[in-house]
Coordinates of C-alpha atoms and ligand atoms in Angstrom, one line a residue:
M1149 CA -0.3 0.0 0.1
S1150 CA 1.2 3.4 -0.9
A1151 CA 1.6 5.7 2.2
S1152 CA -1.3 7.3 3.1
P1153 CA -2.6 10.5 1.6
Q1154 CA -2.6 13.8 3.8
A1155 CA -6.0 14.5 4.9
P1156 CA -7.4 18.0 3.6
S1157 CA -6.4 20.5 5.8
A1158 CA -9.1 22.7 7.8
Q1159 CA -7.8 26.0 5.8
A1160 CA -8.8 24.1 2.6
Q1161 CA -12.2 23.0 3.7
S1162 CA -13.1 26.8 4.3
A1163 CA -11.1 28.5 1.4
P1164 CA -13.8 29.3 -1.8
A1165 CA -13.3 26.8 -4.6
V1166 CA -13.0 29.2 -7.0
P1167 CA -11.4 32.7 -7.0
H1168 CA -13.4 35.5 -8.7
K1169 CA -12.8 35.5 -12.5
R1170 CA -13.8 37.3 -15.7
I1171 CA -16.3 35.2 -17.7
V1172 CA -17.8 36.0 -21.1
V1173 CA -21.0 34.7 -21.7
G1174 CA -21.8 34.6 -25.4
V1175 CA -25.8 34.5 -26.7
A1176 CA -26.7 33.5 -30.2
G1177 CA -30.0 34.2 -31.7
G1178 CA -32.1 31.3 -30.5
I1179 CA -35.7 31.2 -28.2
A1180 CA -33.9 29.9 -25.5
A1181 CA -31.7 33.3 -25.5
Y1182 CA -33.9 34.2 -22.4
K1183 CA -32.3 31.4 -20.3
A1184 CA -28.8 33.3 -20.6
C1185 CA -30.3 36.0 -18.4
T1186 CA -30.4 32.9 -15.5
L1187 CA -26.9 32.2 -16.4
V1188 CA -25.6 35.6 -16.2
R1189 CA -27.3 35.9 -12.6
Y1190 CA -25.5 32.2 -11.7
F1191 CA -22.0 33.9 -12.4
T1192 CA -22.9 37.4 -11.0
E1193 CA -23.9 36.0 -7.7
A1194 CA -21.0 33.8 -7.5
G1195 CA -18.9 36.9 -7.5
H1196 CA -17.5 36.5 -11.1
H1197 CA -17.2 39.7 -13.4
V1198 CA -19.4 39.0 -16.3
R1199 CA -19.6 40.6 -19.8
V1200 CA -22.3 39.3 -22.0
V1201 CA -21.6 39.6 -25.5
P1202 CA -24.7 38.7 -27.8
T1203 CA -25.3 38.5 -31.6
E1204 CA -27.5 40.8 -33.3
S1205 CA -30.2 38.1 -33.6
A1206 CA -29.8 37.5 -29.6
L1207 CA -31.5 40.8 -29.1
E1208 CA -34.3 39.9 -31.1
F1209 CA -34.9 37.7 -28.2
V1210 CA -33.8 39.6 -25.2
G1211 CA -32.9 43.5 -24.9
K1212 CA -29.5 44.7 -24.4
A1213 CA -30.7 46.5 -21.5
T1214 CA -31.5 43.5 -19.8
F1215 CA -28.1 41.9 -20.3
E1216 CA -26.4 45.2 -19.4
A1217 CA -28.5 45.7 -16.1
L1218 CA -27.8 41.8 -15.2
S1219 CA -23.9 41.9 -15.8
G1220 CA -23.4 45.3 -14.8
N1221 CA -21.3 46.2 -17.9
P1222 CA -21.9 47.6 -21.4
V1223 CA -23.2 45.1 -24.0
H1224 CA -22.1 45.4 -27.6
T1225 CA -22.7 43.3 -30.6
G1226 CA -20.2 44.8 -33.5
V1227 CA -16.7 44.9 -33.7
F1228 CA -16.8 48.8 -34.0
S1229 CA -18.3 49.8 -31.1
D1230 CA -16.2 51.4 -28.1
V1231 CA -13.2 51.0 -30.9
P1232 CA -10.3 52.7 -28.5
Q1233 CA -10.8 49.9 -26.0
V1234 CA -10.1 47.3 -28.9
P1235 CA -13.1 45.0 -27.3
H1236 CA -12.9 42.6 -30.6
V1237 CA -9.4 41.4 -29.1
R1238 CA -9.6 42.4 -25.6
L1239 CA -12.6 40.5 -24.4
G1240 CA -11.4 37.1 -25.4
Q1241 CA -7.9 38.0 -24.6
D1242 CA -8.5 38.5 -20.8
A1243 CA -11.2 36.2 -20.4
D1244 CA -10.9 33.0 -17.8
L1245 CA -13.9 31.4 -19.3
V1246 CA -16.1 31.9 -22.5
V1247 CA -19.6 30.0 -22.4
V1248 CA -22.1 30.5 -25.4
A1249 CA -25.4 29.9 -24.2
P1250 CA -27.5 29.4 -26.3
A1251 CA -25.0 28.4 -28.9
T1252 CA -26.9 28.0 -32.3
A1253 CA -26.2 25.7 -35.3
D1254 CA -25.4 28.7 -37.2
L1255 CA -22.7 30.1 -34.2
M1256 CA -21.4 26.9 -34.3
A1257 CA -20.7 26.8 -38.2
R1258 CA -19.5 30.4 -37.8
A1259 CA -17.1 29.3 -35.1
V1260 CA -15.8 26.2 -37.1
S1261 CA -15.3 28.3 -40.2
G1262 CA -13.0 30.9 -38.0
R1263 CA -15.7 33.8 -38.9
A1264 CA -14.8 37.3 -37.0
D1265 CA -17.7 39.6 -38.5
D1266 CA -19.0 40.4 -35.0
L1267 CA -18.0 40.5 -31.4
L1268 CA -18.8 37.1 -30.3
T1269 CA -17.1 35.4 -33.1
A1270 CA -14.0 37.7 -32.8
T1271 CA -14.0 37.1 -28.9
L1272 CA -14.0 33.2 -30.0
L1273 CA -11.0 33.9 -31.9
T1274 CA -8.8 35.5 -29.7
A1275 CA -10.0 33.4 -26.4
R1276 CA -7.3 31.1 -25.1
C1277 CA -9.2 30.4 -22.0
P1278 CA -11.7 27.4 -21.7
V1279 CA -14.5 27.9 -24.2
V1280 CA -17.8 26.2 -23.8
F1281 CA -20.9 25.9 -26.4
A1282 CA -24.4 24.9 -24.9
P1283 CA -26.5 24.1 -27.7
A1284 CA -29.8 24.7 -28.4
M1285 CA -31.6 23.8 -31.5
H1286 CA -34.4 21.7 -33.2
T1287 CA -33.7 17.9 -33.1
E1288 CA -33.3 18.0 -36.7
M1289 CA -30.8 20.7 -36.8
W1290 CA -28.9 18.9 -33.9
E1291 CA -28.5 15.7 -35.8
H1292 CA -27.7 17.2 -39.3
P1293 CA -24.6 15.9 -40.6
A1294 CA -23.2 19.5 -41.0
T1295 CA -23.9 20.1 -37.1
V1296 CA -22.6 16.8 -36.1
A1297 CA -19.4 17.7 -38.2
N1298 CA -19.3 21.0 -36.6
V1299 CA -19.4 19.6 -33.2
A1300 CA -17.0 17.0 -33.7
T1301 CA -14.3 19.7 -35.0
L1302 CA -15.3 22.2 -32.2
R1303 CA -14.4 19.5 -29.8
S1304 CA -11.2 18.2 -31.8
R1305 CA -9.9 21.9 -31.3
G1306 CA -10.5 21.7 -27.6
T1307 CA -13.8 23.5 -26.9
I1308 CA -16.3 22.0 -24.9
V1309 CA -19.8 21.5 -26.5
L1310 CA -22.0 20.3 -24.0
E1311 CA -24.8 17.2 -24.9
P1312 CA -28.2 19.0 -25.0
A1313 CA -30.7 18.1 -22.6
S1314 CA -33.7 16.2 -24.4
G1315 CA -37.6 17.3 -23.9
R1316 CA -39.9 20.0 -24.8
L1317 CA -38.5 22.4 -27.7
T1318 CA -40.0 25.7 -29.1
G1319 CA -43.9 24.7 -30.3
K1320 CA -45.0 21.1 -29.7
D1321 CA -42.3 19.2 -30.7
T1322 CA -39.9 17.1 -28.2
G1323 CA -36.4 15.4 -28.8
A1324 CA -32.6 16.4 -28.0
G1325 CA -31.7 19.8 -28.2
R1326 CA -33.1 22.0 -25.4
L1327 CA -30.7 23.7 -23.4
P1328 CA -29.5 22.5 -20.1
D1329 CA -30.8 23.9 -17.2
P1330 CA -28.8 27.1 -17.0
D1331 CA -27.9 26.0 -13.2
E1332 CA -26.3 22.6 -15.0
I1333 CA -24.7 25.4 -17.3
G1334 CA -23.1 27.1 -14.5
L1335 CA -22.1 24.2 -12.6
L1336 CA -20.0 22.8 -15.2
A1337 CA -18.4 25.9 -16.6
T1338 CA -17.3 26.5 -13.1
L1339 CA -15.8 23.1 -13.0
L1340 CA -13.4 24.1 -15.8
L1341 CA -12.4 27.3 -13.4
E1342 CA -11.2 24.8 -11.0
R1343 CA -9.7 22.6 -13.5
A1344 CA -9.7 23.4 -17.2
D1345 CA -9.1 19.4 -18.3
A1346 CA -12.0 18.4 -16.6
M1347 CA -14.1 17.4 -19.3
P1348 CA -12.4 15.0 -21.7
R1349 CA -14.4 12.9 -23.9
D1350 CA -12.8 9.9 -22.6
L1351 CA -16.2 7.9 -21.7
E1352 CA -17.6 7.6 -25.3
G1353 CA -19.3 4.3 -25.9
V1354 CA -18.9 3.7 -22.2
R1355 CA -22.5 3.0 -20.0
V1356 CA -22.6 3.9 -16.3
L1357 CA -24.8 3.4 -14.0
V1358 CA -24.9 6.0 -11.1
S1359 CA -27.1 5.8 -8.0
A1360 CA -27.7 9.0 -6.0
G1361 CA -29.8 10.8 -3.3
G1362 CA -31.1 9.0 -0.2
T1363 CA -33.7 6.3 0.4
R1364 CA -36.9 6.5 2.5
E1365 CA -38.3 3.5 4.3
P1366 CA -42.1 4.1 4.9
L1367 CA -43.3 3.6 8.3
D1368 CA -47.0 4.8 7.6
P1369 CA -48.6 7.1 5.1
V1370 CA -47.0 10.3 6.6
R1371 CA -43.8 9.3 8.2
F1372 CA -40.6 7.2 7.1
L1373 CA -36.7 6.4 8.1
G1374 CA -34.7 8.7 5.7
N1375 CA -31.2 10.3 5.8
R1376 CA -29.5 13.8 4.6
S1377 CA -28.6 12.9 1.4
S1378 CA -29.5 15.7 -1.1
G1379 CA -28.1 13.9 -4.4
K1380 CA -25.7 16.6 -5.3
Q1381 CA -22.4 14.3 -5.6
G1382 CA -24.5 11.7 -7.5
Y1383 CA -25.9 13.9 -9.8
A1384 CA -22.5 15.9 -10.0
L1385 CA -20.9 12.0 -11.2
A1386 CA -24.1 11.4 -13.6
R1387 CA -23.9 14.6 -15.0
L1388 CA -20.5 15.1 -15.9
A1389 CA -20.1 11.1 -17.2
A1390 CA -22.9 12.2 -19.9
Q1391 CA -20.9 15.2 -20.6
R1392 CA -17.6 13.1 -21.1
G1393 CA -19.5 11.0 -23.5
A1394 CA -21.1 8.0 -21.4
D1395 CA -24.6 6.6 -21.6
V1396 CA -25.6 7.2 -18.0
V1397 CA -28.6 5.8 -16.2
L1398 CA -29.5 7.6 -12.9
V1399 CA -31.1 5.7 -10.3
S1400 CA -32.1 8.4 -7.9
G1401 CA -33.7 8.2 -4.6
Y1402 CA -34.9 11.4 -2.8
T1403 CA -32.9 14.8 -3.7
T1404 CA -33.2 18.0 -2.8
G1405 CA -35.3 18.8 -5.7
L1406 CA -32.5 18.4 -8.0
A1407 CA -32.9 19.1 -12.1
E1408 CA -32.3 15.9 -14.1
P1409 CA -29.1 16.1 -15.7
A1410 CA -28.9 16.9 -19.7
G1411 CA -28.5 13.6 -21.5
V1412 CA -28.9 11.1 -18.6
D1413 CA -31.8 8.7 -18.4
V1414 CA -33.2 8.8 -14.8
V1415 CA -35.0 6.4 -13.1
H1416 CA -36.6 7.6 -9.4
V1417 CA -37.0 5.2 -6.9
K1418 CA -38.2 5.3 -3.1
T1419 CA -37.2 2.8 -0.9
A1420 CA -34.0 0.7 -0.8
E1421 CA -35.5 -2.4 -2.4
D1422 CA -37.0 -0.4 -5.2
M1423 CA -33.1 0.8 -5.8
Q1424 CA -32.2 -2.8 -5.4
S1425 CA -34.4 -3.8 -8.4
A1426 CA -33.8 -0.9 -10.7
V1427 CA -29.8 -1.5 -10.2
T1428 CA -29.9 -5.0 -10.6
K1429 CA -32.1 -4.4 -13.7
H1430 CA -29.4 -2.3 -15.4
A1431 CA -26.1 -3.2 -14.0
P1432 CA -25.7 -6.3 -16.4
Q1433 CA -25.6 -3.5 -19.5
C1434 CA -23.4 -1.2 -17.7
D1435 CA -19.4 -0.8 -17.9
A1436 CA -19.0 1.0 -14.6
I1437 CA -21.6 1.2 -11.2
V1438 CA -20.9 3.7 -9.2
M1439 CA -23.4 3.5 -5.8
A1440 CA -23.3 7.1 -4.7
A1441 CA -26.7 6.7 -2.8
A1442 CA -27.1 6.8 0.7
V1443 CA -29.4 3.6 1.2
A1444 CA -31.0 3.0 4.5
D1445 CA -29.5 0.1 5.9
F1446 CA -32.7 -0.9 7.8
R1447 CA -36.7 -0.4 7.3
P1448 CA -39.4 -0.7 9.4
T1449 CA -40.5 -4.3 9.7
T1450 CA -44.3 -3.4 8.9
T1451 CA -45.7 -0.6 7.2
V1452 CA -48.9 0.6 8.7
A1453 CA -51.7 1.6 6.3
S1454 CA -53.2 4.2 8.3
K1455 CA -51.4 7.1 10.1
I1456 CA -50.4 6.0 13.7
K1457 CA -51.9 8.1 16.1
K1458 CA -50.2 9.3 19.3
G1459 CA -52.5 8.2 21.4
S1460 CA -52.4 8.7 25.3
G1461 CA -49.8 6.0 26.6
E1462 CA -46.3 5.2 25.9
P1463 CA -44.8 5.3 22.2
D1464 CA -44.6 1.5 20.5
S1465 CA -40.8 0.9 19.7
V1466 CA -40.4 0.2 15.8
A1467 CA -39.0 -3.1 14.8
L1468 CA -36.7 -2.7 12.2
T1469 CA -35.5 -5.4 9.2
K1470 CA -32.0 -5.0 7.4
N1471 CA -32.4 -4.0 3.9
P1472 CA -29.9 -5.6 1.2
D1473 CA -26.7 -4.6 0.7
I1474 CA -27.0 -3.6 -3.2
L1475 CA -23.3 -2.7 -3.5
A1476 CA -22.4 -6.2 -2.2
G1477 CA -25.0 -7.7 -4.2
I1478 CA -23.5 -6.4 -7.2
V1479 CA -20.0 -7.5 -6.4
E1480 CA -21.9 -10.9 -6.0
S1481 CA -23.6 -10.9 -9.1
R1482 CA -19.8 -10.0 -10.8
R1483 CA -18.1 -12.8 -9.1
A1484 CA -21.2 -15.0 -9.9
G1485 CA -21.0 -13.9 -13.7
R1486 CA -24.7 -12.4 -13.8
I1487 CA -22.8 -9.0 -14.8
P1488 CA -19.6 -8.7 -16.8
A1489 CA -16.3 -9.6 -14.9
S1490 CA -14.9 -6.4 -16.7
S1491 CA -17.2 -4.1 -15.3
V1492 CA -16.0 -1.6 -12.5
V1493 CA -17.9 -0.9 -9.5
V1494 CA -17.4 2.1 -7.3
G1495 CA -18.7 2.5 -3.6
F1496 CA -19.1 5.3 -1.3
A1497 CA -17.7 5.7 2.4
A1498 CA -19.4 8.2 4.8
E1499 CA -17.3 8.2 7.8
T1500 CA -17.0 9.9 11.3
G1501 CA -14.4 8.0 13.0
D1502 CA -14.5 7.1 16.6
A1503 CA -12.4 6.0 19.3
Q1504 CA -11.7 3.0 17.8
G1505 CA -10.4 4.3 14.5
D1506 CA -10.1 7.2 12.1
V1507 CA -12.1 7.5 8.8
L1508 CA -9.2 5.8 6.8
T1509 CA -9.2 2.8 9.1
Y1510 CA -12.9 2.4 8.8
A1511 CA -12.5 3.3 5.0
R1512 CA -9.9 0.5 4.3
A1513 CA -11.8 -2.0 6.0
K1514 CA -15.0 -1.2 4.2
L1515 CA -13.1 -1.0 0.6
E1516 CA -12.3 -4.7 1.8
R1517 CA -15.5 -6.0 3.2
K1518 CA -17.2 -4.5 0.1
G1519 CA -15.3 -6.1 -2.4
C1520 CA -15.4 -3.0 -5.0
D1521 CA -12.9 -1.7 -7.2
L1522 CA -13.0 1.9 -5.9
L1523 CA -14.2 3.5 -2.7
V1524 CA -14.9 7.4 -2.4
V1525 CA -14.5 8.4 1.3
N1526 CA -15.7 11.5 2.5
A1527 CA -15.4 12.5 6.6
V1528 CA -18.8 13.3 7.4
G1529 CA -20.1 15.3 10.2
E1530 CA -20.9 19.0 11.2
G1531 CA -21.2 21.1 7.9
K1532 CA -19.5 18.2 5.9
A1533 CA -20.4 16.1 2.9
F1534 CA -24.3 16.3 3.3
E1535 CA -26.2 18.9 2.0
V1536 CA -23.2 21.3 1.1
D1537 CA -21.5 22.3 -2.5
H1538 CA -18.3 21.5 -1.7
N1539 CA -16.5 18.0 -0.6
D1540 CA -13.3 16.4 -0.5
G1541 CA -11.9 12.9 0.8
W1542 CA -9.6 10.1 -0.4
L1543 CA -10.1 7.7 -3.3
L1544 CA -9.1 4.3 -2.2
A1545 CA -8.6 1.6 -5.0
A1546 CA -8.7 -2.1 -4.3
D1547 CA -5.0 -2.3 -5.6
G1548 CA -4.0 -0.8 -2.5
S1549 CA -3.5 2.8 -4.3
E1550 CA -5.0 5.6 -2.4
S1551 CA -5.2 9.3 -3.2
A1552 CA -6.4 12.4 -1.2
L1553 CA -9.5 13.9 -3.3
E1554 CA -8.6 17.8 -2.9
H1555 CA -11.1 20.2 -1.6
G1556 CA -13.5 21.8 -4.3
S1557 CA -17.0 21.4 -5.7
K1558 CA -18.9 18.1 -5.9
S1559 CA -18.2 18.5 -9.7
L1560 CA -14.5 18.4 -9.2
M1561 CA -14.6 15.6 -6.9
A1562 CA -16.7 13.6 -9.7
S1563 CA -14.1 14.8 -12.2
R1564 CA -11.5 13.1 -10.1
V1565 CA -13.4 9.9 -9.4
L1566 CA -14.2 9.4 -13.2
D1567 CA -10.9 9.6 -14.0
A1568 CA -10.2 6.4 -12.5
V1569 CA -13.1 5.2 -13.3
A1570 CA -12.4 5.8 -17.0
R1571 CA -8.7 4.3 -16.5
L1572 CA -10.0 1.1 -15.0
V1573 CA -12.5 0.7 -17.8
H1574 CA -10.2 1.3 -20.7
S1575 CA -7.4 -0.9 -19.0
G1576 CA -10.3 -3.5 -18.8
R1577 CA -11.0 -3.4 -22.5
E1578 CA -7.2 -3.5 -23.7
Ligands
CTP432 N1 -24.9 0.7 0.0 C1 -25.8 -0.5 -0.5 N2 -26.6 -0.9 0.2 C2 -27.0 -0.9 1.2 C3 -26.4 0.2 2.3 C4 -25.0 0.9 1.3 O1 -25.5 -0.4 -1.6 N3 -28.0 -1.4 2.0 C5 -23.6 1.1 -0.6 C6 -23.5 2.9 -0.5 O2 -24.3 3.3 -1.8 C7 -22.6 3.0 -0.6 C8 -21.7 1.9 0.2 O3 -22.7 1.0 0.5 O4 -21.8 2.8 -1.9 C9 -21.1 2.2 1.5 O5 -22.2 2.9 2.4 P1 -22.3 3.0 3.8 O6 -23.4 3.4 4.4 O7 -20.8 4.3 4.0 O8 -21.8 1.8 4.4 P2 -22.5 0.6 5.4 O9 -22.3 -1.0 4.7 O10 -24.0 0.8 5.5 O11 -21.5 0.3 6.5 P3 -22.0 1.3 7.9 O12 -23.3 1.8 8.2 O13 -21.6 0.3 8.8 O14 -20.4 2.3 8.2

């Protein structure tokens, strides 16, 4: 086993994940342009300095004054405005991040051909920072060979082109091509400020199952046994795996009302037994199974059909029955050949440590006991891991290697875990 990784320091745990940065929000002319307003808000509220650069057609949908008010900065569309400041060169050169949302088929085609006939395309040519396109268009346009080729070209040049969401488009039609939720674009884009190489397309053709959230075990129609899981870490994993090219099934228990990630199939479950059925159904088709869910270890032995009344006497005690250990069941299925031997199984451990042992001691024992390939370890307790946006911990592997997961957003943690998953999946395919 390698030397013990350093526990993240108390100072690191309180440090802001991303210092304030200069972000250019490009807006192309599509109906989803109104959602760029929420995205601008997302960045300004995080303290970033935002310049909005719409195209002329974007201003058909949202007025210049709206973008100026939301960003607190002037808005121009052409290269001949504010000439002494040379904005067509400066904005791109000075930016830490450029996010184009929505990116229309036309805007991407112009970016591919290197046009610089408006301020947005000129900015794209001069930017040397991470550039993210969040496409939004009708499904036919998204699937057209011209757009497919343009997306491939942009990606080959290092531009991040997000997978669009599926769902209701303008009018009555539905399909792939919807702009991802602005908060989701914000989360993914901000991840690039923490780690510029966090979104390689290294999971194309890889099928990933992620479980997330907490299960609820009913006692009567109004009460349940549950836990404090928000689902944020599991959703970050599913979201990022999809953006890295994977086909993702997300088996989701209860969350704090998180939006479904773009490009992910979501199966909603309630109890541990429901979750076990869904995971057992989908796992045989998957290359990686990531159990981030907080599964209740016990359920009330009986669920009462009508509300239990307070009554006047002493309260009854509640008899509990052990729930199935889903993760252990997956490892057993792999051993028995019911799921492919090459599948990669990842467990999570939330530990506090106690007088008998520290967090890592318990985690090493859990890795051994569960028999998974990787174990993501979080120290939990007051203000840590549960219901917060930042996290840190350790990644333990069955080969004995251990590494610290630095303090940062749950997206950053997800990116480190997916690096290890990608390595294991690809080494199993060699
Ligand atoms: N897990 C599971 N089924 C359960 C309980 C947990 O699949 N019934 C999975 C979790 O999704 C997680 C891992 O097992 O990936 C570890 O969960 P944790 O609650 O930390 O472990 P337990 O086995 O419950 O151990 P303990 O509560 O004793 O720490």
